[in-house]
Coordinates of C-alpha atoms in Angstrom, one line a residue:
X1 CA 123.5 -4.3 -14.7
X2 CA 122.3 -2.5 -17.2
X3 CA 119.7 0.2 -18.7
X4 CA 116.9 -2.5 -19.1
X5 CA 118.3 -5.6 -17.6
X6 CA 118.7 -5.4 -13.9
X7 CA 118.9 -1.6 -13.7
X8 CA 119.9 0.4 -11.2
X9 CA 116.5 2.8 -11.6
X10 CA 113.8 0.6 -10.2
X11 CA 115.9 0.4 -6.9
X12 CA 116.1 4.1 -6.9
X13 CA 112.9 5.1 -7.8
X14 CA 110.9 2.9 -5.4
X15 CA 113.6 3.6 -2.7
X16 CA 112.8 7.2 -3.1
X17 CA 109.1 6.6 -2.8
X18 CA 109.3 4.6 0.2
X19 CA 111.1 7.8 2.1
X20 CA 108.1 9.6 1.1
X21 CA 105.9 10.9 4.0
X22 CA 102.7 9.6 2.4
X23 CA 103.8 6.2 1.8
X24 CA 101.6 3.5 1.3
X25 CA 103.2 -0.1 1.8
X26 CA 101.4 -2.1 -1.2
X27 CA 104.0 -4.6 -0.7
X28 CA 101.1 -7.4 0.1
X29 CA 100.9 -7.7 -4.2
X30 CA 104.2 -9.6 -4.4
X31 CA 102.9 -12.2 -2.2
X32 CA 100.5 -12.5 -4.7
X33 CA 103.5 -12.9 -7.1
X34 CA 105.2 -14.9 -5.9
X35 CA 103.7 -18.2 -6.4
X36 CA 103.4 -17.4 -10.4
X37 CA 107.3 -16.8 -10.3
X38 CA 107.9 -20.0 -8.6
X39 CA 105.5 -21.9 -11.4
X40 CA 107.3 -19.9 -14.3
X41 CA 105.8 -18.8 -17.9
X42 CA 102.4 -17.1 -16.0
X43 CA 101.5 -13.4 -17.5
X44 CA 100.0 -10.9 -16.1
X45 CA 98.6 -7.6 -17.6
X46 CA 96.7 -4.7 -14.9
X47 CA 95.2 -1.9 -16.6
X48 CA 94.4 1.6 -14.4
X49 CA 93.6 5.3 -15.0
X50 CA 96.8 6.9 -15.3
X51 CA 98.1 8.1 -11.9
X52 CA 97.0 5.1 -9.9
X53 CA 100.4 3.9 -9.2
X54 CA 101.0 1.7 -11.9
X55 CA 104.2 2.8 -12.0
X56 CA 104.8 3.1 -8.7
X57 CA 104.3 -1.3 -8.2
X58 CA 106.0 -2.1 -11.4
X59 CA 108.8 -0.3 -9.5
X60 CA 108.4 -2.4 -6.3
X61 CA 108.1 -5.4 -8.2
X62 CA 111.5 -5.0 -9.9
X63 CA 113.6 -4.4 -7.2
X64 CA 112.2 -7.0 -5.2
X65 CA 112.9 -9.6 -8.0
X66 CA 116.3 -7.8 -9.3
X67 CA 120.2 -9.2 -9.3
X68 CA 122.6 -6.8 -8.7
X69 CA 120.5 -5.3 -5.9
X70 CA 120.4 -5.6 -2.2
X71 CA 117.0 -5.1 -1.0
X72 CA 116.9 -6.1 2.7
X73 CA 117.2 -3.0 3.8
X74 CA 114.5 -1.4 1.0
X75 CA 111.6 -3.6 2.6
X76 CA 112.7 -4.3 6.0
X77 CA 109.4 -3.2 7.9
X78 CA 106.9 -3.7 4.8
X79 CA 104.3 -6.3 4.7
X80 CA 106.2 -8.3 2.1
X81 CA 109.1 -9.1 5.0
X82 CA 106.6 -10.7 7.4
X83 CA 104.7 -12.5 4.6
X84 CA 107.6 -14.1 2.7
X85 CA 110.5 -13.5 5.9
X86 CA 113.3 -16.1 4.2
X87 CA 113.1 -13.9 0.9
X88 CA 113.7 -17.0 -1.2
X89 CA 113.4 -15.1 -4.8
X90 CA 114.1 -11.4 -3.3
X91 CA 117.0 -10.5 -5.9
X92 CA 117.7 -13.5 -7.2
X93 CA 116.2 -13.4 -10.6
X94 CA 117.4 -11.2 -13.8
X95 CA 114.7 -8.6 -14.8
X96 CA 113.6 -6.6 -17.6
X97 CA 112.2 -3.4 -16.9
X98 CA 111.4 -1.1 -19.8
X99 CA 109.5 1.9 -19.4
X100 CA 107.4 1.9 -23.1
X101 CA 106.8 5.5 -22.7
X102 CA 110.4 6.6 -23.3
X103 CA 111.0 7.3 -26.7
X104 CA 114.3 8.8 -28.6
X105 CA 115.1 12.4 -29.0
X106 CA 112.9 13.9 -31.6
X107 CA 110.8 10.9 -32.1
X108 CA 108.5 11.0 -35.2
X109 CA 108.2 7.6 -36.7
X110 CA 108.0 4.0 -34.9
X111 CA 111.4 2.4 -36.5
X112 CA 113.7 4.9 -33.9
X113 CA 110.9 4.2 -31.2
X114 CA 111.9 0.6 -31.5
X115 CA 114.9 0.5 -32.1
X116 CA 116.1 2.3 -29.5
X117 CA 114.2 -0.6 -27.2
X118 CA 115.5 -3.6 -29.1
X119 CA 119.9 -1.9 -29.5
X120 CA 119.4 -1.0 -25.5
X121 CA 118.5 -4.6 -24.5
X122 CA 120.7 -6.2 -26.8
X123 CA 123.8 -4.2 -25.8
X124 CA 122.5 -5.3 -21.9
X125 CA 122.1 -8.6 -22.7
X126 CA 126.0 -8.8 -24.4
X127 CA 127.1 -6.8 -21.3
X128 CA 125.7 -9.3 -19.1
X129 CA 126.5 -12.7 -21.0
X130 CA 130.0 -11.6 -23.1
X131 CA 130.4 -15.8 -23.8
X132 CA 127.8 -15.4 -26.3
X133 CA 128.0 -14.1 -29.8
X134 CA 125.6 -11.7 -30.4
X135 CA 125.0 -11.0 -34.4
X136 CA 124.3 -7.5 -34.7
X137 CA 121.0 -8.4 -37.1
X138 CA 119.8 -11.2 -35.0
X139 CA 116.6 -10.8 -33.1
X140 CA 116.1 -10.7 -29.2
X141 CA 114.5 -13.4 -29.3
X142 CA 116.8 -15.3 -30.8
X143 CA 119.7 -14.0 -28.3
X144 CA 117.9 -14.8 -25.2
X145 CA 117.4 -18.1 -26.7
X146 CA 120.6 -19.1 -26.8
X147 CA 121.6 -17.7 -23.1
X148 CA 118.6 -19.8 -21.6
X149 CA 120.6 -22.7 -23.9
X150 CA 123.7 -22.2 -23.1
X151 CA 123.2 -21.1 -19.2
X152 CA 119.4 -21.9 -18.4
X153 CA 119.1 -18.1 -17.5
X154 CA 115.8 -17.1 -17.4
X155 CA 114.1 -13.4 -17.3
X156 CA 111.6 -11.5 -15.6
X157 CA 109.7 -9.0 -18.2
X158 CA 108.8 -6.1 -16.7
X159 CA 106.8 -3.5 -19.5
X160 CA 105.8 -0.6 -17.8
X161 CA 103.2 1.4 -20.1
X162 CA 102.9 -1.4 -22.4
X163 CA 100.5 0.9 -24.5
X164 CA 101.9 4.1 -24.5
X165 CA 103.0 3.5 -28.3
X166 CA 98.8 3.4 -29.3
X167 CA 98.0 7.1 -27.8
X168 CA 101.0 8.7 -30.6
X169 CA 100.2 9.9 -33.7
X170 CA 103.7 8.9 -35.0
X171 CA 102.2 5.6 -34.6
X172 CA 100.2 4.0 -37.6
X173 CA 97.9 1.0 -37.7
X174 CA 100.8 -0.9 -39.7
X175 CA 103.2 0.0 -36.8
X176 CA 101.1 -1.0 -34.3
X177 CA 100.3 -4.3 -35.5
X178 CA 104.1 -4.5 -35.5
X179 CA 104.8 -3.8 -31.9
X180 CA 101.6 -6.5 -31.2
X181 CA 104.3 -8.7 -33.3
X182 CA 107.2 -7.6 -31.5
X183 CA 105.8 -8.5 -27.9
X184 CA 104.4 -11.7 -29.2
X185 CA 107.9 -12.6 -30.5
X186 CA 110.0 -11.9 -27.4
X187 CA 107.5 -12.9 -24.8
X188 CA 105.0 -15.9 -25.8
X189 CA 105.7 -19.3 -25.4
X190 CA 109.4 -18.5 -24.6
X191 CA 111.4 -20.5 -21.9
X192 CA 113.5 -18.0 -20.7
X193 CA 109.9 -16.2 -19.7
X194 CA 110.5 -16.5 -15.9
X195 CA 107.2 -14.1 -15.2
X196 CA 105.8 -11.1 -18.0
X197 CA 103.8 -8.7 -15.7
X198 CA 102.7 -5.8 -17.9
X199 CA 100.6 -2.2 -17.1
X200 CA 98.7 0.7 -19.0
X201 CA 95.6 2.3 -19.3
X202 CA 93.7 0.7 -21.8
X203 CA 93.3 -3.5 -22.0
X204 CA 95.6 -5.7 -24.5
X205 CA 92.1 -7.6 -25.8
X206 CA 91.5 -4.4 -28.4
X207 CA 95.0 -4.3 -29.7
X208 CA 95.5 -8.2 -30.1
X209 CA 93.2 -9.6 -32.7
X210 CA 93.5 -13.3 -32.4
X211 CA 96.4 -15.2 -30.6
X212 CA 99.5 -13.1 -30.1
X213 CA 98.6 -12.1 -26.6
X214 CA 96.5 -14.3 -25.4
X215 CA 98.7 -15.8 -23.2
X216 CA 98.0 -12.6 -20.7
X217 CA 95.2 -13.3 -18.0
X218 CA 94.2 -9.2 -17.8
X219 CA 92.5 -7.2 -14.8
X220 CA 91.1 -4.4 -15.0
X221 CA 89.3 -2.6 -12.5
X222 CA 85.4 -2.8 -13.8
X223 CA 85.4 -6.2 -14.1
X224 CA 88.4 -8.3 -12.1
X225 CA 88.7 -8.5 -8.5
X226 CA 91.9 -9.8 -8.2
X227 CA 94.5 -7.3 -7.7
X228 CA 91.9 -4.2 -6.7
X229 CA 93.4 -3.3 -3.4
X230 CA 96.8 -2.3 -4.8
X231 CA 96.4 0.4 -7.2
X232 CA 94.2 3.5 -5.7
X233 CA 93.7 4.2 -1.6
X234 CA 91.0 2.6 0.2
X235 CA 89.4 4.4 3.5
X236 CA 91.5 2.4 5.8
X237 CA 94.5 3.6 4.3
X238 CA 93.1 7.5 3.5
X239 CA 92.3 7.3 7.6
X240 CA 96.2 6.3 8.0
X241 CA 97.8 9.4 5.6
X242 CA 95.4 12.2 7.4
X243 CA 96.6 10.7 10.8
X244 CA 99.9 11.7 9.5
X245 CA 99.3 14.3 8.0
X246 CA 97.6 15.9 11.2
X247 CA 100.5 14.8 13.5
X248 CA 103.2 16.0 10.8
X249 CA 100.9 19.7 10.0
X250 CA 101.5 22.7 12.2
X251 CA 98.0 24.4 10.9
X252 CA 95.4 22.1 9.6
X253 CA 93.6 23.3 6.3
X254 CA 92.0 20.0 5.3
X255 CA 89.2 18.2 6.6
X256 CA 88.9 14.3 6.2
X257 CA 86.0 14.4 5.1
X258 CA 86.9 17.0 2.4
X259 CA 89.6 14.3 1.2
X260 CA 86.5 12.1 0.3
X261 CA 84.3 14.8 -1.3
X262 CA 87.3 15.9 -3.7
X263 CA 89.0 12.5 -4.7
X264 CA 87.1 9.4 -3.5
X265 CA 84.5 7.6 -5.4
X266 CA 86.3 5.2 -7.8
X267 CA 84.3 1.4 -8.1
X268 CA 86.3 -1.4 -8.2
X269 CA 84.7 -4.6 -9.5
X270 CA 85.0 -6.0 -5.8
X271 CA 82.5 -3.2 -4.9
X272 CA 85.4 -1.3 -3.0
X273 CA 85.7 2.4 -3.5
X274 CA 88.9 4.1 -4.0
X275 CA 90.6 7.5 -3.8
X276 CA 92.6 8.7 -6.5
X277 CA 96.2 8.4 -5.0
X278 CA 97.8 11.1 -7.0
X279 CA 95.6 13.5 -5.7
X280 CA 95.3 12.3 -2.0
X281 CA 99.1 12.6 -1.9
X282 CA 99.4 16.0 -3.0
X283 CA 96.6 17.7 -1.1
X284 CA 98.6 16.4 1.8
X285 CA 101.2 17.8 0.3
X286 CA 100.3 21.1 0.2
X287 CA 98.3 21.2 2.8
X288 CA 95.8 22.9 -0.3
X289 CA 92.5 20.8 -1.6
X290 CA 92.6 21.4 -5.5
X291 CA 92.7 19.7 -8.6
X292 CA 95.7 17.6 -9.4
X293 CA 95.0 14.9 -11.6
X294 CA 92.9 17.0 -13.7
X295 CA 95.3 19.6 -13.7
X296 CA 97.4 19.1 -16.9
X297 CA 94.4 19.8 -18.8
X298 CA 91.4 22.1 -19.3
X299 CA 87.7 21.1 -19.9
X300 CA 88.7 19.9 -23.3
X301 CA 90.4 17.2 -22.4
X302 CA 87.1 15.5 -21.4
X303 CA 85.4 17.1 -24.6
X304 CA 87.6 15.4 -26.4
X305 CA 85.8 12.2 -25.5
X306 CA 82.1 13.5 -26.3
X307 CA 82.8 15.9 -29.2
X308 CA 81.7 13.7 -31.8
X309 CA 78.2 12.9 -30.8
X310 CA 77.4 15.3 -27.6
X311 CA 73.2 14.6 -28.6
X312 CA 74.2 11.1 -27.7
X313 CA 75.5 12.3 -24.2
X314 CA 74.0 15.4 -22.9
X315 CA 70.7 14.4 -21.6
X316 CA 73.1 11.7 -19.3
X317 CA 75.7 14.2 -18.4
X318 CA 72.6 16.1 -17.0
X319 CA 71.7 13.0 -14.6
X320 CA 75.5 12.5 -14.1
X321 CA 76.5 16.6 -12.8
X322 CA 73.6 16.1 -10.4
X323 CA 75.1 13.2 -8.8
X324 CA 72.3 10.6 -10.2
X325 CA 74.2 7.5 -12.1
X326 CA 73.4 7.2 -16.1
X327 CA 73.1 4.4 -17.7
X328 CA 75.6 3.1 -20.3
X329 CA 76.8 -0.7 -21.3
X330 CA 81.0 -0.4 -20.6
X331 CA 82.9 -2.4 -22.7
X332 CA 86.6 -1.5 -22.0
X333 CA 88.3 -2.5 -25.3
X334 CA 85.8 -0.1 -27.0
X335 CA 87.9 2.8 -25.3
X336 CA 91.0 2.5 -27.9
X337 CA 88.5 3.8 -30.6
X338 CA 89.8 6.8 -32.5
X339 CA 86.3 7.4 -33.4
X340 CA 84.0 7.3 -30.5
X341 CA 80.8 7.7 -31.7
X342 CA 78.0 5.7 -29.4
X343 CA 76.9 6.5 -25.7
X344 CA 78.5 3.4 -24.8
X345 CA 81.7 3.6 -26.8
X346 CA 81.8 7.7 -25.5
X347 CA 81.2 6.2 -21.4
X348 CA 83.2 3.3 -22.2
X349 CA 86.7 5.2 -23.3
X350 CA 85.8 8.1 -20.4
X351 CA 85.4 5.1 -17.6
X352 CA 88.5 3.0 -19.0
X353 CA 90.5 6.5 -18.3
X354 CA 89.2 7.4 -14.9
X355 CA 86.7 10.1 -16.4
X356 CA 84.2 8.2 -14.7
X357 CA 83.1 5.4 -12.2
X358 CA 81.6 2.4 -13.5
X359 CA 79.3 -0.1 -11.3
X360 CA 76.6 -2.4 -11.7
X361 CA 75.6 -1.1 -14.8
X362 CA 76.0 3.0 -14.7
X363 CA 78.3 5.6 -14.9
X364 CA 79.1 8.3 -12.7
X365 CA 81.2 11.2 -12.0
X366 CA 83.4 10.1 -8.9
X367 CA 83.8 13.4 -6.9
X368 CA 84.3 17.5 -6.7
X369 CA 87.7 17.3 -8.5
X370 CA 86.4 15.5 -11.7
X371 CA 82.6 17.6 -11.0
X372 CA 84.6 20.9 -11.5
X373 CA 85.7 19.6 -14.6
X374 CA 82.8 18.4 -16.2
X375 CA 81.2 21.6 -15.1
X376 CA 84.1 23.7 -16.6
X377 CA 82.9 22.1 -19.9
X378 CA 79.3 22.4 -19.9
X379 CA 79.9 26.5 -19.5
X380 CA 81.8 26.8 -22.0
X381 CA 80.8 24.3 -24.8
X382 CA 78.4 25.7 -27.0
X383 CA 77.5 22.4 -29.2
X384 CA 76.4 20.9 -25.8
X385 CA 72.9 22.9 -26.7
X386 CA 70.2 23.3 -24.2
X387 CA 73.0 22.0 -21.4
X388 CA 75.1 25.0 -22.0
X389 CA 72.2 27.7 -22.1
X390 CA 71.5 26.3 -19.1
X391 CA 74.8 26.4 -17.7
X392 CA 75.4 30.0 -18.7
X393 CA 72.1 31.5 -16.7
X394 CA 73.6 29.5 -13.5
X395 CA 75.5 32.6 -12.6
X396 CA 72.4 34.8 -13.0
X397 CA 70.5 32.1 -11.0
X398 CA 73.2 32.1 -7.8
X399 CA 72.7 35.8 -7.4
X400 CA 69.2 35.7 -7.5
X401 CA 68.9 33.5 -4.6
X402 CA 71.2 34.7 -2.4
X403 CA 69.9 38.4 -3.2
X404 CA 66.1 36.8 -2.9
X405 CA 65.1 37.8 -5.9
X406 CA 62.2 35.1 -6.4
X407 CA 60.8 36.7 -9.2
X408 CA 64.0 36.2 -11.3
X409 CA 64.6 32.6 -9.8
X410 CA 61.2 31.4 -11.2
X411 CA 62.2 33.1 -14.5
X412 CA 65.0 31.5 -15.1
X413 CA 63.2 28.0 -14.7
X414 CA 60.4 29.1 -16.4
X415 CA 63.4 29.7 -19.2
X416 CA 64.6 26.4 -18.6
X417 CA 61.3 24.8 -18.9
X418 CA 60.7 26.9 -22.1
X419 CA 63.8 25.1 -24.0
X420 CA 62.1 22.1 -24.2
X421 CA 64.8 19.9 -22.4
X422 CA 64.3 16.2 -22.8
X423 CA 64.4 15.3 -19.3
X424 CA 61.9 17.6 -18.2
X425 CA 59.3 15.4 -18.0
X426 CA 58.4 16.6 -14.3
X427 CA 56.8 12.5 -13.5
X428 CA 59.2 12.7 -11.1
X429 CA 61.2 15.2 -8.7
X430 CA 64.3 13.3 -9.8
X431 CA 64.2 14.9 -13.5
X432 CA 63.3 18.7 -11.1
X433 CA 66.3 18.1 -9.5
X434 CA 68.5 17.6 -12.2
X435 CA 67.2 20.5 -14.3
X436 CA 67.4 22.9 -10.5
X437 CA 70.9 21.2 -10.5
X438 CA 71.9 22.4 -13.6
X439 CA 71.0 25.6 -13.2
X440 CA 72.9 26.1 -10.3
X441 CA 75.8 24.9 -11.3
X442 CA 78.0 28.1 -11.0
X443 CA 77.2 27.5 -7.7
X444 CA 80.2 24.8 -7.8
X445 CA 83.3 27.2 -8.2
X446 CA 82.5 28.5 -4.7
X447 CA 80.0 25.5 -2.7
X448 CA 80.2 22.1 -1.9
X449 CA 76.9 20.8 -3.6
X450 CA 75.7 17.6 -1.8
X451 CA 72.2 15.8 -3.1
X452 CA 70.4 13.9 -0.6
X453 CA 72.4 14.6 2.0
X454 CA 71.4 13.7 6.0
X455 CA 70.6 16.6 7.7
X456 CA 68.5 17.1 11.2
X457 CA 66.1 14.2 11.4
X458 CA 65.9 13.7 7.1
X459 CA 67.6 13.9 4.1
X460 CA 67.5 17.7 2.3
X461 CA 67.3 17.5 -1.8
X462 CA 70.2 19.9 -1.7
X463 CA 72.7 21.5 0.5
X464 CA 75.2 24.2 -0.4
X465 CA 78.3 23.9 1.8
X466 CA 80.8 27.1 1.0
X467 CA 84.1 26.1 0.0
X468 CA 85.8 28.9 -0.7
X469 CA 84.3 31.5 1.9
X470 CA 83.7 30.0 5.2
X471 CA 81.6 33.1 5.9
X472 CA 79.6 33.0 2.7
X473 CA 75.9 32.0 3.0
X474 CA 74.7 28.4 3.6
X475 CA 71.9 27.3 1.9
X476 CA 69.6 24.3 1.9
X477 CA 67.0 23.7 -1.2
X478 CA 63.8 21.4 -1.1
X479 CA 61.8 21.4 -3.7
X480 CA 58.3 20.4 -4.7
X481 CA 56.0 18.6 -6.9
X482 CA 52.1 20.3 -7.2
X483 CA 52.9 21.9 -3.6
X484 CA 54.0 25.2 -2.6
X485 CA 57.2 26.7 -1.5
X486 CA 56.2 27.6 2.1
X487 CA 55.6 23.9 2.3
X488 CA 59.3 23.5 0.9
X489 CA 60.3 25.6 4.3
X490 CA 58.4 24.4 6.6
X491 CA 59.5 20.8 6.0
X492 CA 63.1 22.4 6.4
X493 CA 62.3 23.8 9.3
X494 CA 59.9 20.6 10.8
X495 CA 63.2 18.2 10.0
X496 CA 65.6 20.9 11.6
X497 CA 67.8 20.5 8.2
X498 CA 69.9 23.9 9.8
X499 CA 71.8 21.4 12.0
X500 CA 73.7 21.0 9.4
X501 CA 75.7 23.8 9.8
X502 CA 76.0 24.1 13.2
X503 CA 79.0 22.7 15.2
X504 CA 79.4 20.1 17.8
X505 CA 78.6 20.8 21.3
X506 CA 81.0 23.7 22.5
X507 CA 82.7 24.4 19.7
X508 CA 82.1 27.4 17.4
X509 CA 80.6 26.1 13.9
X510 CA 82.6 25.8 10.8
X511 CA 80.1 28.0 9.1
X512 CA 79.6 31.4 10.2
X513 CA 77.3 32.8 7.7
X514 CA 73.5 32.9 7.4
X515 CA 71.6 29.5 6.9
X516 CA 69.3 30.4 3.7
X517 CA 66.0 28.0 3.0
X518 CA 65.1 28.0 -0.4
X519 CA 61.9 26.1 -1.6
X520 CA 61.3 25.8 -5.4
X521 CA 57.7 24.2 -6.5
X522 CA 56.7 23.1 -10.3
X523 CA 52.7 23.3 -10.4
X524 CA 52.3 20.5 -13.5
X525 CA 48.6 22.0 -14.5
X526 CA 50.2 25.7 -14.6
X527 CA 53.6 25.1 -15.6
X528 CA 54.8 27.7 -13.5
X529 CA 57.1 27.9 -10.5
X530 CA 57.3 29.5 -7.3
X531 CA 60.2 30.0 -5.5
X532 CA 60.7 31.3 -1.7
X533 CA 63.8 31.8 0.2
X534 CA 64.0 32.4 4.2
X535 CA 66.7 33.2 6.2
X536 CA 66.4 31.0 9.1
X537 CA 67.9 31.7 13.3
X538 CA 71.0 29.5 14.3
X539 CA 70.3 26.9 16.7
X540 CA 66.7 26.9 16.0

């Protein structure tokens, strides 16, 4: 055993997962496996968002395959054991595992980066097979060549990250069109290839130009079904964890239904929709909703993706904060660009890593814990124009409702009309609702903002669901095309859209502050608005 060939660390680190209280068996994938073992030379490259257990299966997969390793014990009670119960191949094949995202100490070029790789599996291999002289200058290629000669061994590749080398700036074009080398070398059209299962973010067809990796069949999710249900949860298996999570929790502080507002919304090419696991996990966790996949970075981290053409973008982030779908042609090999410059290119990259959804042709943004994000930026970004004036009066705009101060609501869309916003076109109450949207979007850091949601015996155009404040005000918006705001109401009132907030039968309801009806009309011949808000009786 060594630090790359059949190492001790896969064992441990899935082993350690497994004890986890919110486990999810994924073991089904090496039945799926299995059969491209048996045939030998297949190759296999899935690409996924960071933090949708990539890691986590190319773990699994190596110490199912590994020597040196027991696993009986590891997956005794997991799928995999009643699929495949005689275990022909469990430990009984040499693995590679290297984690690509490892570098040395103080790495600032690529010659250390690989080196370190290539002296690491050399001084493995001639740990492993001391019979054979090993020249210190000879490639790996040329060494495991001679112990599939000499002793027919063959090798499962295991690459783990496979791309991490692309996203470093120590990296330079030359030394990335040597690494696209390097893997071709050791891995393509090589007996000693048992399997070559590969992961990372972003798809090998941008950084392979030509042949040298074509021998992968790659899947990602926007457009591969094969392989969807193993990397991100599905309901089924969200419905098992909060099962657990209720039975194990001695005061409950999350709602399954708040699981899917905060981290579901992912679109697989299947036409599944998936959680993000990372952050499904952790709220469990901590018994806390909050933002955990977003959390190592700040708005900028998606501004980094739209900085260098945000005219091309803002009019669809509009559409995309009020929960309408935008438009945009994903190609996911135009996400490696270093210089995004299109919509496309700008949706493409964002989509590739799990900035938003992609399905049938549009983008979106998945859910509250990426919305609070996107809405983080559009505060605080001036170059984002009219979006960010916008933004800005939201605060202003929240305060003036709940206060009902009309006067000052229809002022500030009078303002927004007044900037001369693309959208506002007004043929339609879809382009009203994303401007009214907009506007309100302060109203985020403390609501739950849901757009045609069912409420009573209809669907309201907005309701405001408090997140923070259980006690804070609950409001329901309608709004109007050439009619009036007391028409807004009544309609409110007519389809009984306050039911919303009340709880079931005999039980108190989870809101306990006043139900506010707010009805906003555009008059198209005037231009102007009118805006009324109403407090209306529980239970009417």
């Amino acid at each position: 055993m060594g630090v790359y060939l059949d190492s001790k660390k896969p064992f441990s680190i899935y082993g350690s997962e497994k004890k986890q209280p919110y486990f999810v068996d994924k073991t089904r994938l090496l039945s799926e496996l299995l059969p491209l073992v048996e045939a030998g030379g297949n190759y296999v490259c899935i690409t996924r968002p960071r933090r949708f257990g990539k890691t986590v299966m190319a773990n699994m997969i190596a110490a199912y395959f590994e020597k040196g390793q027991d696993g009986s014990s590891l997956f005794e009670g997991l799928e995999i054991s009643r699929l495949e119960p005689e275990g022909r191949h469990q430990n009984q094949h040499h693995v590679i595992f290297i984690s690509c995202n490892e570098v040395p100490r103080k790495c600032s070029s690529y010659a250390p980066y690989i080196d370190r790789m290539e002296s690491r599996l050399k001084k493995d291999l001639q740990h492993a097979f001391p019979d054979i002289e090993m020249d210190a200058e000879a490639a790996l290629w040329d060494i495991l060549d001679e112990i599939y000669e000499t002793f027919e061994e063959t090798f499962i590749f295991i690459l783990d990250e496979w791309d991490y080398i692309f996203h470093q700036d120590f990296a330079k074009e030359d030394d990335r069109k040597s690494y696209i080398r390097f893997l071709s070398s050791l891995l393509k059209d090589k007996p000693y290839v048992a399997f070559a299962y590969m992961t990372g973010i972003l798809p090998i067809a941008k950084y392979s130009s030509g042949s040298e990796l074509n021998m992968f069949l790659e899947y990602t999710m926007a457009t591969k079904e094969r392989y969807c249900g193993y990397f991100g949860f599905d309901d089924s298996e969200v419905d098992e964890l909060y099962q657990r999570y209720v039975s194990r929790t001695d005061e409950v502080k999350i709602r399954r239904e708040d699981l899917r507002a905060w981290y579901d919304g992912y679109h697989t090419m299947s036409g599944v929709r998936l959680y993000n696991p990372r952050s499904v996990t952790a709220a469990l966790t901590d018994n806390q909703l909050g933002n955990y996949w977003t959390s190592c970075g700040p708005y900028d981290e998606i501004f980094y993706y739209i900085e260098k053409n945000t005219a091309a973008v803002r009019d669809a982030l509009v559409l995309m904060v009020s929960g309408i779908p935008a438009d945009a042609r994903v190609q996911e090999y135009a996400a490696a660009s270093m210089n995004l410059r299109t919509k496309d290119e700008i949706f493409s990259a964002m989509a590739v890593y799990g900035f938003l959804s992609y399905e049938n042709g549009k983008v979106s943004i998945p859910n509250k814990e990426l919305m609070d994000r996107f809405a983080d930026m559009l505060r605080k970004e001036p170059s984002l124009g009219y979006v960010y004036r916008l933004a800005r009066k939201s605060e202003q705009m929240l305060r003036a409702t709940l206060s009902g101060n009309t006067d000052e609501m229809a002022e500030i869309l009078e303002y927004a009309h007044n900037t001369e916003i693309p959208l506002l076109h007004y043929n339609h109450e879809t382009e009203l609702a994303a401007v009214v949207n907009l506007v309100y979007l302060a109203a985020r850091d403390f609501y739950r903002i849901e757009r045609e949601d069912k409420a009573g015996i209809g669907y309201a155009d907005f309701i405001f669901y408090p997140e923070t404040d259980r006690t804070a005000d609950c409001l329901i918006l309608e709004l109007k095309i050439g009619h009036t705001p007391e028409e807004a109401i009544r309609q409110i009132k007519k389809r009984k859209y306050a039911l919303r907030f009340e709880g079931k039968l005999g039980e108190k309801p989870l809101y306990s502050g006043r139900i506010l009806a707010v009805g906003i009309a555009y008059d198209r011949k005037t231009k102007k608005y009118c805006c009324r808000t109403e407090v209306l009786e529980r239970n009417a």
